[in-house]
PDB file of N, CA and C in Angstrom:
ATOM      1  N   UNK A1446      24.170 -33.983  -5.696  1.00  0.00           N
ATOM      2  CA  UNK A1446      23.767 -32.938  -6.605  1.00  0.00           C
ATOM      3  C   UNK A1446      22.257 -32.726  -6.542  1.00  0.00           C
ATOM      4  N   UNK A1447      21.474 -33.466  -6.668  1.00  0.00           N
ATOM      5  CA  UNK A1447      19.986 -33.186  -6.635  1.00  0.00           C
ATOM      6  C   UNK A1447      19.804 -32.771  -5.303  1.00  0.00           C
ATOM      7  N   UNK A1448      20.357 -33.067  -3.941  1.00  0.00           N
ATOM      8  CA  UNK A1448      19.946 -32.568  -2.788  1.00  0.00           C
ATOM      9  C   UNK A1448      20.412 -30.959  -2.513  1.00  0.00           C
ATOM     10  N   UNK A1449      21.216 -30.806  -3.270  1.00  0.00           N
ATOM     11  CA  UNK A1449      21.555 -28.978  -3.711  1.00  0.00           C
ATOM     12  C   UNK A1449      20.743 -28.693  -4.841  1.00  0.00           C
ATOM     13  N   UNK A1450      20.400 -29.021  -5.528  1.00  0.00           N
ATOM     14  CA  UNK A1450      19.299 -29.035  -6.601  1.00  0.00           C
ATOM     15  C   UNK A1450      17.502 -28.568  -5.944  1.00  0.00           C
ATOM     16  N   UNK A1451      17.156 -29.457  -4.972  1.00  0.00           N
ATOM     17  CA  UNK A1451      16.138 -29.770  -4.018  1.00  0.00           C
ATOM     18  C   UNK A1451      15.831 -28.625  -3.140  1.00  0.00           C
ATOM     19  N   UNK A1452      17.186 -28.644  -2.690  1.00  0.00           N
ATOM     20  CA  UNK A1452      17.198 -27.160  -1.817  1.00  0.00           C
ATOM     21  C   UNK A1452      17.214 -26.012  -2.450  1.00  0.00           C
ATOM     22  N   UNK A1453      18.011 -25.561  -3.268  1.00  0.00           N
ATOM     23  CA  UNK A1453      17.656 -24.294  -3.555  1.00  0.00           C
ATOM     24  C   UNK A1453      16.573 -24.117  -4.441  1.00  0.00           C
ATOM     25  N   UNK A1454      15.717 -25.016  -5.085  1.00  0.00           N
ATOM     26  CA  UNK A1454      14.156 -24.942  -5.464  1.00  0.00           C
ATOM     27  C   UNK A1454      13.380 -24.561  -3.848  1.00  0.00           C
ATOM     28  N   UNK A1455      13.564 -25.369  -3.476  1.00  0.00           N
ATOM     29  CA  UNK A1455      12.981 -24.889  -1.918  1.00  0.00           C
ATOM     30  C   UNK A1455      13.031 -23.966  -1.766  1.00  0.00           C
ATOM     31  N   UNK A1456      14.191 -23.099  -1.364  1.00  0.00           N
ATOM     32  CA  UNK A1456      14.267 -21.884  -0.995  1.00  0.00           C
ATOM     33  C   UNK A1456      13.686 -20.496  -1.866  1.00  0.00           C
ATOM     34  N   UNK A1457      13.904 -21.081  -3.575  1.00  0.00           N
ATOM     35  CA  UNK A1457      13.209 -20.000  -3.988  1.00  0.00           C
ATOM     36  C   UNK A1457      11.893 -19.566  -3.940  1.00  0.00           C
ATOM     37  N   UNK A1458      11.246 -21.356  -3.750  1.00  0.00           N
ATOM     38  CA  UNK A1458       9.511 -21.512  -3.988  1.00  0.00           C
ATOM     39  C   UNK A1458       9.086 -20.580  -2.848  1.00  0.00           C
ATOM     40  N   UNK A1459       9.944 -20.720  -1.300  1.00  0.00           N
ATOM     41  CA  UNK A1459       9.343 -20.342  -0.349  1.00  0.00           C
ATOM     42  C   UNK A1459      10.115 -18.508  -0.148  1.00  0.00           C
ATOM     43  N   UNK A1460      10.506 -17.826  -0.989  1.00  0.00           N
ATOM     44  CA  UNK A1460      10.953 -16.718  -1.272  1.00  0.00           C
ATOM     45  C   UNK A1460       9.718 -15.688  -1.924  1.00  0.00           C
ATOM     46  N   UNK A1461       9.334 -16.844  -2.939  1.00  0.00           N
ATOM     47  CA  UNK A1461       8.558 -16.425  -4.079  1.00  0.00           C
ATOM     48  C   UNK A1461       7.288 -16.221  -3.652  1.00  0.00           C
ATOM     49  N   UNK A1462       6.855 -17.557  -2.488  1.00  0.00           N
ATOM     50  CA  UNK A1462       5.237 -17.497  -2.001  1.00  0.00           C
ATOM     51  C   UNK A1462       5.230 -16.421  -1.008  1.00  0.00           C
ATOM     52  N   UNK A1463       6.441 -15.414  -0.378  1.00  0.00           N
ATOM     53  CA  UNK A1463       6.452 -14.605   0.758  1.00  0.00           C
ATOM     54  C   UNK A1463       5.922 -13.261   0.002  1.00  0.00           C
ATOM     55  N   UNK A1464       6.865 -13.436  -1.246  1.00  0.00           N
ATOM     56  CA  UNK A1464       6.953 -11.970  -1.617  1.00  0.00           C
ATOM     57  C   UNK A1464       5.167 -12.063  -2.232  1.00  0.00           C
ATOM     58  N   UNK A1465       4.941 -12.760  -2.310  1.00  0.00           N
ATOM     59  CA  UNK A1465       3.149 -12.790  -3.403  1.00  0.00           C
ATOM     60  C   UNK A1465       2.439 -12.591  -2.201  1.00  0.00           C
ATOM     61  N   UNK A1466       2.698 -13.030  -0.808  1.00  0.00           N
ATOM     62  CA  UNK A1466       1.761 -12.195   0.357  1.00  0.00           C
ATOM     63  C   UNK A1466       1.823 -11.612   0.617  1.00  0.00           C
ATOM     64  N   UNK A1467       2.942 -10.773   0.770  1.00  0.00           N
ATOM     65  CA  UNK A1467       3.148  -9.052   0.810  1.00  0.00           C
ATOM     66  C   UNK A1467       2.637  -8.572  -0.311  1.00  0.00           C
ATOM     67  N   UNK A1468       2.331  -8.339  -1.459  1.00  0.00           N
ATOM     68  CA  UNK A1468       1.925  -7.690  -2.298  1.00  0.00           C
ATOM     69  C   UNK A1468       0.903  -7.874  -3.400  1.00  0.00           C
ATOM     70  N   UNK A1469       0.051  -6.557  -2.930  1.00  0.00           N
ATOM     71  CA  UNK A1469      -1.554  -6.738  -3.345  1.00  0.00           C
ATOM     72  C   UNK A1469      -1.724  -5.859  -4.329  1.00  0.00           C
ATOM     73  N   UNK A1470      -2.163  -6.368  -5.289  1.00  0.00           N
ATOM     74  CA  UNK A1470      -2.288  -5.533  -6.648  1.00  0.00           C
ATOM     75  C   UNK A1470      -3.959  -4.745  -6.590  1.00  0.00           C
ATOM     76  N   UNK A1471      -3.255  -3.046  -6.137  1.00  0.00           N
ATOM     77  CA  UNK A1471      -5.002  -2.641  -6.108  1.00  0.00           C
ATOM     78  C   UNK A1471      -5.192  -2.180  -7.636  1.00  0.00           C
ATOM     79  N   UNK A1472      -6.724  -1.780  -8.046  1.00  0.00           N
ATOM     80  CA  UNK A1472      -7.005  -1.570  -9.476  1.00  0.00           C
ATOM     81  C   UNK A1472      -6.851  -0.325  -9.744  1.00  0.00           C
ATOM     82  N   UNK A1473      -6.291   0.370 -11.217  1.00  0.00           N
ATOM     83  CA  UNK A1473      -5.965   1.351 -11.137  1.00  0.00           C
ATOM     84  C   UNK A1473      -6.895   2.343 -11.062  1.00  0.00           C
ATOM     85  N   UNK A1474      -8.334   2.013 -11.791  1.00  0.00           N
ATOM     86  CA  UNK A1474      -9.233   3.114 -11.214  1.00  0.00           C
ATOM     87  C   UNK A1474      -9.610   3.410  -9.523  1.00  0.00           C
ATOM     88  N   UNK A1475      -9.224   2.564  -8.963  1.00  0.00           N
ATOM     89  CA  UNK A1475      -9.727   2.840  -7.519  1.00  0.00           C
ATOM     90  C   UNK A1475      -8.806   3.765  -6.974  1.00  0.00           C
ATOM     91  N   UNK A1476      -7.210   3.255  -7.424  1.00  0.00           N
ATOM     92  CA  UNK A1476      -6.006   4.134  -6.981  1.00  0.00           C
ATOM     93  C   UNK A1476      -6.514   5.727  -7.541  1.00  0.00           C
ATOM     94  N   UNK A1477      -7.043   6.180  -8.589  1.00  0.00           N
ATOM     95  CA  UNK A1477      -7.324   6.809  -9.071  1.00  0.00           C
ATOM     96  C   UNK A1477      -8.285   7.907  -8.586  1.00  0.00           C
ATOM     97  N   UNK A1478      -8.902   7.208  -7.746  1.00  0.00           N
ATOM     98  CA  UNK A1478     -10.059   7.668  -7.165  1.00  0.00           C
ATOM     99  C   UNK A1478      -9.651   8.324  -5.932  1.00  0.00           C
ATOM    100  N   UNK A1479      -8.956   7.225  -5.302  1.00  0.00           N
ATOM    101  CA  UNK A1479      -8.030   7.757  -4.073  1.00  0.00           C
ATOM    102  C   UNK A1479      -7.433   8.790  -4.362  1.00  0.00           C
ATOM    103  N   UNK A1480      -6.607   8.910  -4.855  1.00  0.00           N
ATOM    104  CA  UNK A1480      -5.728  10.302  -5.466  1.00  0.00           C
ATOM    105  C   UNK A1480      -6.928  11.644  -5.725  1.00  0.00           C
ATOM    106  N   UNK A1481      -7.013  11.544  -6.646  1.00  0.00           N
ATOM    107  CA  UNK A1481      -8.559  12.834  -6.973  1.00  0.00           C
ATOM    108  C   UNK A1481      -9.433  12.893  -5.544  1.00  0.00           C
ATOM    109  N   UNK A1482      -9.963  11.742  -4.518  1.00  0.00           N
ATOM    110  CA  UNK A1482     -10.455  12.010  -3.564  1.00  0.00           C
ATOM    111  C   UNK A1482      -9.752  13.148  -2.186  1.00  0.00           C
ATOM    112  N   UNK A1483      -8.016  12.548  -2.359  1.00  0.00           N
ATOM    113  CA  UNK A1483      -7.176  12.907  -1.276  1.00  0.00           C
ATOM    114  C   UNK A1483      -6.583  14.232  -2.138  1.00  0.00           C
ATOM    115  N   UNK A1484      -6.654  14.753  -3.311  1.00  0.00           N
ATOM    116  CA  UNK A1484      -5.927  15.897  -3.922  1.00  0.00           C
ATOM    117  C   UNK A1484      -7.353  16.496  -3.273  1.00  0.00           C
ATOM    118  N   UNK A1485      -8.464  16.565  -3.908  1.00  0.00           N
ATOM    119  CA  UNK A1485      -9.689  17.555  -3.270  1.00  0.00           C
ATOM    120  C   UNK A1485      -9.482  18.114  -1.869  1.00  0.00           C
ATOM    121  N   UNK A1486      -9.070  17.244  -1.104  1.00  0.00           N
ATOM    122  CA  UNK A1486      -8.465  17.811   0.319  1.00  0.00           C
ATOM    123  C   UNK A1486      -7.096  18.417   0.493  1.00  0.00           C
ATOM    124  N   UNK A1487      -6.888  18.548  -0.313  1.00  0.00           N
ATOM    125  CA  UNK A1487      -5.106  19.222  -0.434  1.00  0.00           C
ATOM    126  C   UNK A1487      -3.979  18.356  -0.145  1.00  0.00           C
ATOM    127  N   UNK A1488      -4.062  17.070  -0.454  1.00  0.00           N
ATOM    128  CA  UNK A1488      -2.918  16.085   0.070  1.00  0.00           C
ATOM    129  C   UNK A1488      -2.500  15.715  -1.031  1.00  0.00           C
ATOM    130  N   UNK A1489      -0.851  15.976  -1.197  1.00  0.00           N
ATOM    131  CA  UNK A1489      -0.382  15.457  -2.652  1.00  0.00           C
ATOM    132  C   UNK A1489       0.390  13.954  -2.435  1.00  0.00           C
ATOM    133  N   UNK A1490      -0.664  13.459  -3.447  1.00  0.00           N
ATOM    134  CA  UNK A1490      -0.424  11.640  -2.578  1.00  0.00           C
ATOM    135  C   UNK A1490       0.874  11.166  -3.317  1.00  0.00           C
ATOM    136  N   UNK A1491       1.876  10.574  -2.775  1.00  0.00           N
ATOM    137  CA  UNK A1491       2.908   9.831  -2.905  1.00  0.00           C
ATOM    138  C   UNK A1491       2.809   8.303  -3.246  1.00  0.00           C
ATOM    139  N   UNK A1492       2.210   7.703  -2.446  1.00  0.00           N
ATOM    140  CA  UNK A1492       1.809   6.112  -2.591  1.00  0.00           C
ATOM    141  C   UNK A1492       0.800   5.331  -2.420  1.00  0.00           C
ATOM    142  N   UNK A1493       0.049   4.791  -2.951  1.00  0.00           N
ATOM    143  CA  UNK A1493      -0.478   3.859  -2.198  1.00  0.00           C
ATOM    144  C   UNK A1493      -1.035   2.140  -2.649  1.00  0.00           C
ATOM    145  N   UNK A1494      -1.212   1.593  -1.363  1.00  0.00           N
ATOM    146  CA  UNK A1494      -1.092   0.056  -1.487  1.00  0.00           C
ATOM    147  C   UNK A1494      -1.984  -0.270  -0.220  1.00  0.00           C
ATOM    148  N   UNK A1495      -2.192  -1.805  -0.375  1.00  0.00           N
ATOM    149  CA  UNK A1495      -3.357  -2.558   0.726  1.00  0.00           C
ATOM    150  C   UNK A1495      -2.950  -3.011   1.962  1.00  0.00           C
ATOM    151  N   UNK A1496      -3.517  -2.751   3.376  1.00  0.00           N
ATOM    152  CA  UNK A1496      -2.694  -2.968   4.679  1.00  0.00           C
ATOM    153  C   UNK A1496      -3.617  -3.312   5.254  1.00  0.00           C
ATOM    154  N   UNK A1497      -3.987  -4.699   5.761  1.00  0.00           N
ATOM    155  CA  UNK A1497      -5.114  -5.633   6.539  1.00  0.00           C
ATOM    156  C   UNK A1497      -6.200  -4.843   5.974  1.00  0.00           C
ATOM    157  N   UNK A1498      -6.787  -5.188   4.563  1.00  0.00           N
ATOM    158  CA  UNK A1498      -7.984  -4.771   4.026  1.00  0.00           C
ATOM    159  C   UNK A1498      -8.037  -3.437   3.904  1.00  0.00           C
ATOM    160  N   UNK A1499      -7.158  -2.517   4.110  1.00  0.00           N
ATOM    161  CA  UNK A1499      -7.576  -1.161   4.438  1.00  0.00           C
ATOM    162  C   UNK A1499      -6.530  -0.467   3.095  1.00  0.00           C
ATOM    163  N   UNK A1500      -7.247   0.484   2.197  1.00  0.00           N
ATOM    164  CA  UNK A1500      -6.120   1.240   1.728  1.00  0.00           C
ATOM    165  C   UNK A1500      -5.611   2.243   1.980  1.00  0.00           C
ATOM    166  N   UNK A1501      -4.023   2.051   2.107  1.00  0.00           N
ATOM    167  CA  UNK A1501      -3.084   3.122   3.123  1.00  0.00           C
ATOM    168  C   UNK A1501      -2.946   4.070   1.720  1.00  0.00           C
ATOM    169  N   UNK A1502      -2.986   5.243   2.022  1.00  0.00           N
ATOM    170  CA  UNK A1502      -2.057   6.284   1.123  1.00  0.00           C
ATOM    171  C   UNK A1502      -1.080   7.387   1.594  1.00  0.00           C
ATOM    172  N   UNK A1503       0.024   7.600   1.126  1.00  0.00           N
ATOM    173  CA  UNK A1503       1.126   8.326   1.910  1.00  0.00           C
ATOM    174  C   UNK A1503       0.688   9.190   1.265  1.00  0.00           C
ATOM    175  N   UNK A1504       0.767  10.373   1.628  1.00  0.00           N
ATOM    176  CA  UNK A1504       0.663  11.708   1.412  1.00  0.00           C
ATOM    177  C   UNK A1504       1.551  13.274   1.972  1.00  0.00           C
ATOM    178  N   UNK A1505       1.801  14.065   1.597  1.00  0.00           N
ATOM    179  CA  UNK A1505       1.889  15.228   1.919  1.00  0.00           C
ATOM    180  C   UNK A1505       1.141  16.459   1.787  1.00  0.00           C
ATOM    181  N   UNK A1506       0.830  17.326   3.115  1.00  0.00           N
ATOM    182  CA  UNK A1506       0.231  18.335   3.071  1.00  0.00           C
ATOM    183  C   UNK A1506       0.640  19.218   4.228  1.00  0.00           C
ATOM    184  N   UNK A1507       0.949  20.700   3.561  1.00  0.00           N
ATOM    185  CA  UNK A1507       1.198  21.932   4.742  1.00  0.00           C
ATOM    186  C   UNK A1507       2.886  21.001   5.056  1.00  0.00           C
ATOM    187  N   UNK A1508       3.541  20.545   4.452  1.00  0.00           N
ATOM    188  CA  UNK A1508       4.714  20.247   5.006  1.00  0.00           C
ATOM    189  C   UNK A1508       5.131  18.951   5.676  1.00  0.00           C
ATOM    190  N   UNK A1509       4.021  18.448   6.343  1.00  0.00           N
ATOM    191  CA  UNK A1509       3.696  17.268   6.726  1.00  0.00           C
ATOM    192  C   UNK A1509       3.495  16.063   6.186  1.00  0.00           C
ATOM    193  N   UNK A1510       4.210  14.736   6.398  1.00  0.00           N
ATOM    194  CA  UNK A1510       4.090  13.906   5.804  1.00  0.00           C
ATOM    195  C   UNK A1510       2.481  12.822   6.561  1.00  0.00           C
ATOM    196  N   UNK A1511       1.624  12.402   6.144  1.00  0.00           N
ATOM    197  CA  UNK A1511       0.672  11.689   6.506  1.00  0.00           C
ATOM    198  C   UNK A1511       0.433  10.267   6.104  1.00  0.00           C
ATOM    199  N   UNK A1512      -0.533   9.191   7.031  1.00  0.00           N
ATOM    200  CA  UNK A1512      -0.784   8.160   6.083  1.00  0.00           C
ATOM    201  C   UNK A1512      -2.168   8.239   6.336  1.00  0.00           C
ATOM    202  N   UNK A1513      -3.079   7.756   5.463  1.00  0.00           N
ATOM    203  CA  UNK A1513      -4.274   7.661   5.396  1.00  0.00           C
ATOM    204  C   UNK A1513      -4.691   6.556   4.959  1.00  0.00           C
ATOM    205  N   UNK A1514      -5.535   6.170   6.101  1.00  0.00           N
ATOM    206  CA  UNK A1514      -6.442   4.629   6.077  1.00  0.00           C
ATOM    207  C   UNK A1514      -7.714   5.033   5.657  1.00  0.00           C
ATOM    208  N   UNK A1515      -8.151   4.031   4.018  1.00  0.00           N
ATOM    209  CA  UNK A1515      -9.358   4.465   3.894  1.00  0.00           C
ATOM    210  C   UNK A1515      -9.839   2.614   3.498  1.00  0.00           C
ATOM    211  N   UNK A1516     -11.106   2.816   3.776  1.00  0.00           N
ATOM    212  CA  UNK A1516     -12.057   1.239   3.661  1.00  0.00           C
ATOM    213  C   UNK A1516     -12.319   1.257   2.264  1.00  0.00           C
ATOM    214  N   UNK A1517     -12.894   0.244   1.915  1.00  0.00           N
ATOM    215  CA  UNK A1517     -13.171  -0.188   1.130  1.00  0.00           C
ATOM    216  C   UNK A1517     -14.229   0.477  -0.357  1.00  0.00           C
ATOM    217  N   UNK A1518     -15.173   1.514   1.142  1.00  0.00           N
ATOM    218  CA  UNK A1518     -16.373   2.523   0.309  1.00  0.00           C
ATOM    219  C   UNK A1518     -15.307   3.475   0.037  1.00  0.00           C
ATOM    220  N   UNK A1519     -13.994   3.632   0.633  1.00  0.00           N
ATOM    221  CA  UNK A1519     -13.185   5.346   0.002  1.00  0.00           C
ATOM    222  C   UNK A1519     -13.650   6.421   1.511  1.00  0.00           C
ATOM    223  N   UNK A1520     -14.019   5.483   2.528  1.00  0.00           N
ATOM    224  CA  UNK A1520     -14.012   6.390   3.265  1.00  0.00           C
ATOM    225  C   UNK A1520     -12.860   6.579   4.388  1.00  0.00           C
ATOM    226  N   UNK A1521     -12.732   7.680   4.920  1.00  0.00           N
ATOM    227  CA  UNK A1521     -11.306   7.648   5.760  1.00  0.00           C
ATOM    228  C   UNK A1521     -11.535   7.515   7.087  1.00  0.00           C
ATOM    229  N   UNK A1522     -10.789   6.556   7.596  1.00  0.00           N
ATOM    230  CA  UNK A1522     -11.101   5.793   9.117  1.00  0.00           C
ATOM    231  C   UNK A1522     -10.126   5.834  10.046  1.00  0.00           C
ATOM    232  N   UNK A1523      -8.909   6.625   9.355  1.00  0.00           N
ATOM    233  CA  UNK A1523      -7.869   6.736  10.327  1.00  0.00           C
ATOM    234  C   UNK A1523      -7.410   8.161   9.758  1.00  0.00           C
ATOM    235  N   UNK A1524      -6.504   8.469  10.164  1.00  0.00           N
ATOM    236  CA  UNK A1524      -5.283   9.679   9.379  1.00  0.00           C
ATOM    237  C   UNK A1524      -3.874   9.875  10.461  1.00  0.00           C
ATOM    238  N   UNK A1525      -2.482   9.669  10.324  1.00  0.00           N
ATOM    239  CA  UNK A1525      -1.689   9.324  10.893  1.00  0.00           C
ATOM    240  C   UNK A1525      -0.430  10.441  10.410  1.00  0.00           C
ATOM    241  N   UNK A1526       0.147  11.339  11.370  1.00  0.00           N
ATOM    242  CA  UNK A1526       0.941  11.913  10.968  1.00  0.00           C
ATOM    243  C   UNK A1526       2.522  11.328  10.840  1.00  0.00           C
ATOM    244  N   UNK A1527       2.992  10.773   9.888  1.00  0.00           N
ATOM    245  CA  UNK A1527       4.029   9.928   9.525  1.00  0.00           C
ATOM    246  C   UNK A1527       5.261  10.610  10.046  1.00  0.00           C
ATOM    247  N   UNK A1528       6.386  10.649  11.243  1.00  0.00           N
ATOM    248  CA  UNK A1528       7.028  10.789  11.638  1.00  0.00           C
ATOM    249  C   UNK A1528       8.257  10.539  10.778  1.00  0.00           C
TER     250      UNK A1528
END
């Protein structure tokens, strides 16, 4: 009993520490900023979240779905037409 006990603590601990590295809590004024920055350009933003330091935002504009990589200052360093 404790070695089924043992294990499935195991399995949740190492469930629990996966899902906390996938997911990065950005602040809401910055999200905020992003949005009002990417609406000024005509992109009506859908999502966004943190991808190797960089914040991604999904967007749509003209029909097109986009992602947009912006750094850290809010500036945009990529732009990707999302297939």
């Amino acid at each position: 009993m404790t070695r089924i006990i043992a294990l499935a603590l195991a399995i949740t601990a190492g469930t629990m520490a996966q899902a906390s590295d996938d997911y990065i809590r950005i602040d809401p004024a910055k999200t905020q900023q992003i949005e009002t920055l990417l609406t000024e350009q005509g992109y009506d933003v859908r999502k966004i979240e943190m991808d190797d330091g960089l914040y991604e935002a999904y967007a749509l504009k003209d029909g097109a779905r986009y992602e947009i990589y912006l750094d850290g200052n809010l500036s945009v360093v990529k732009t990707e037409i999302d297939d």
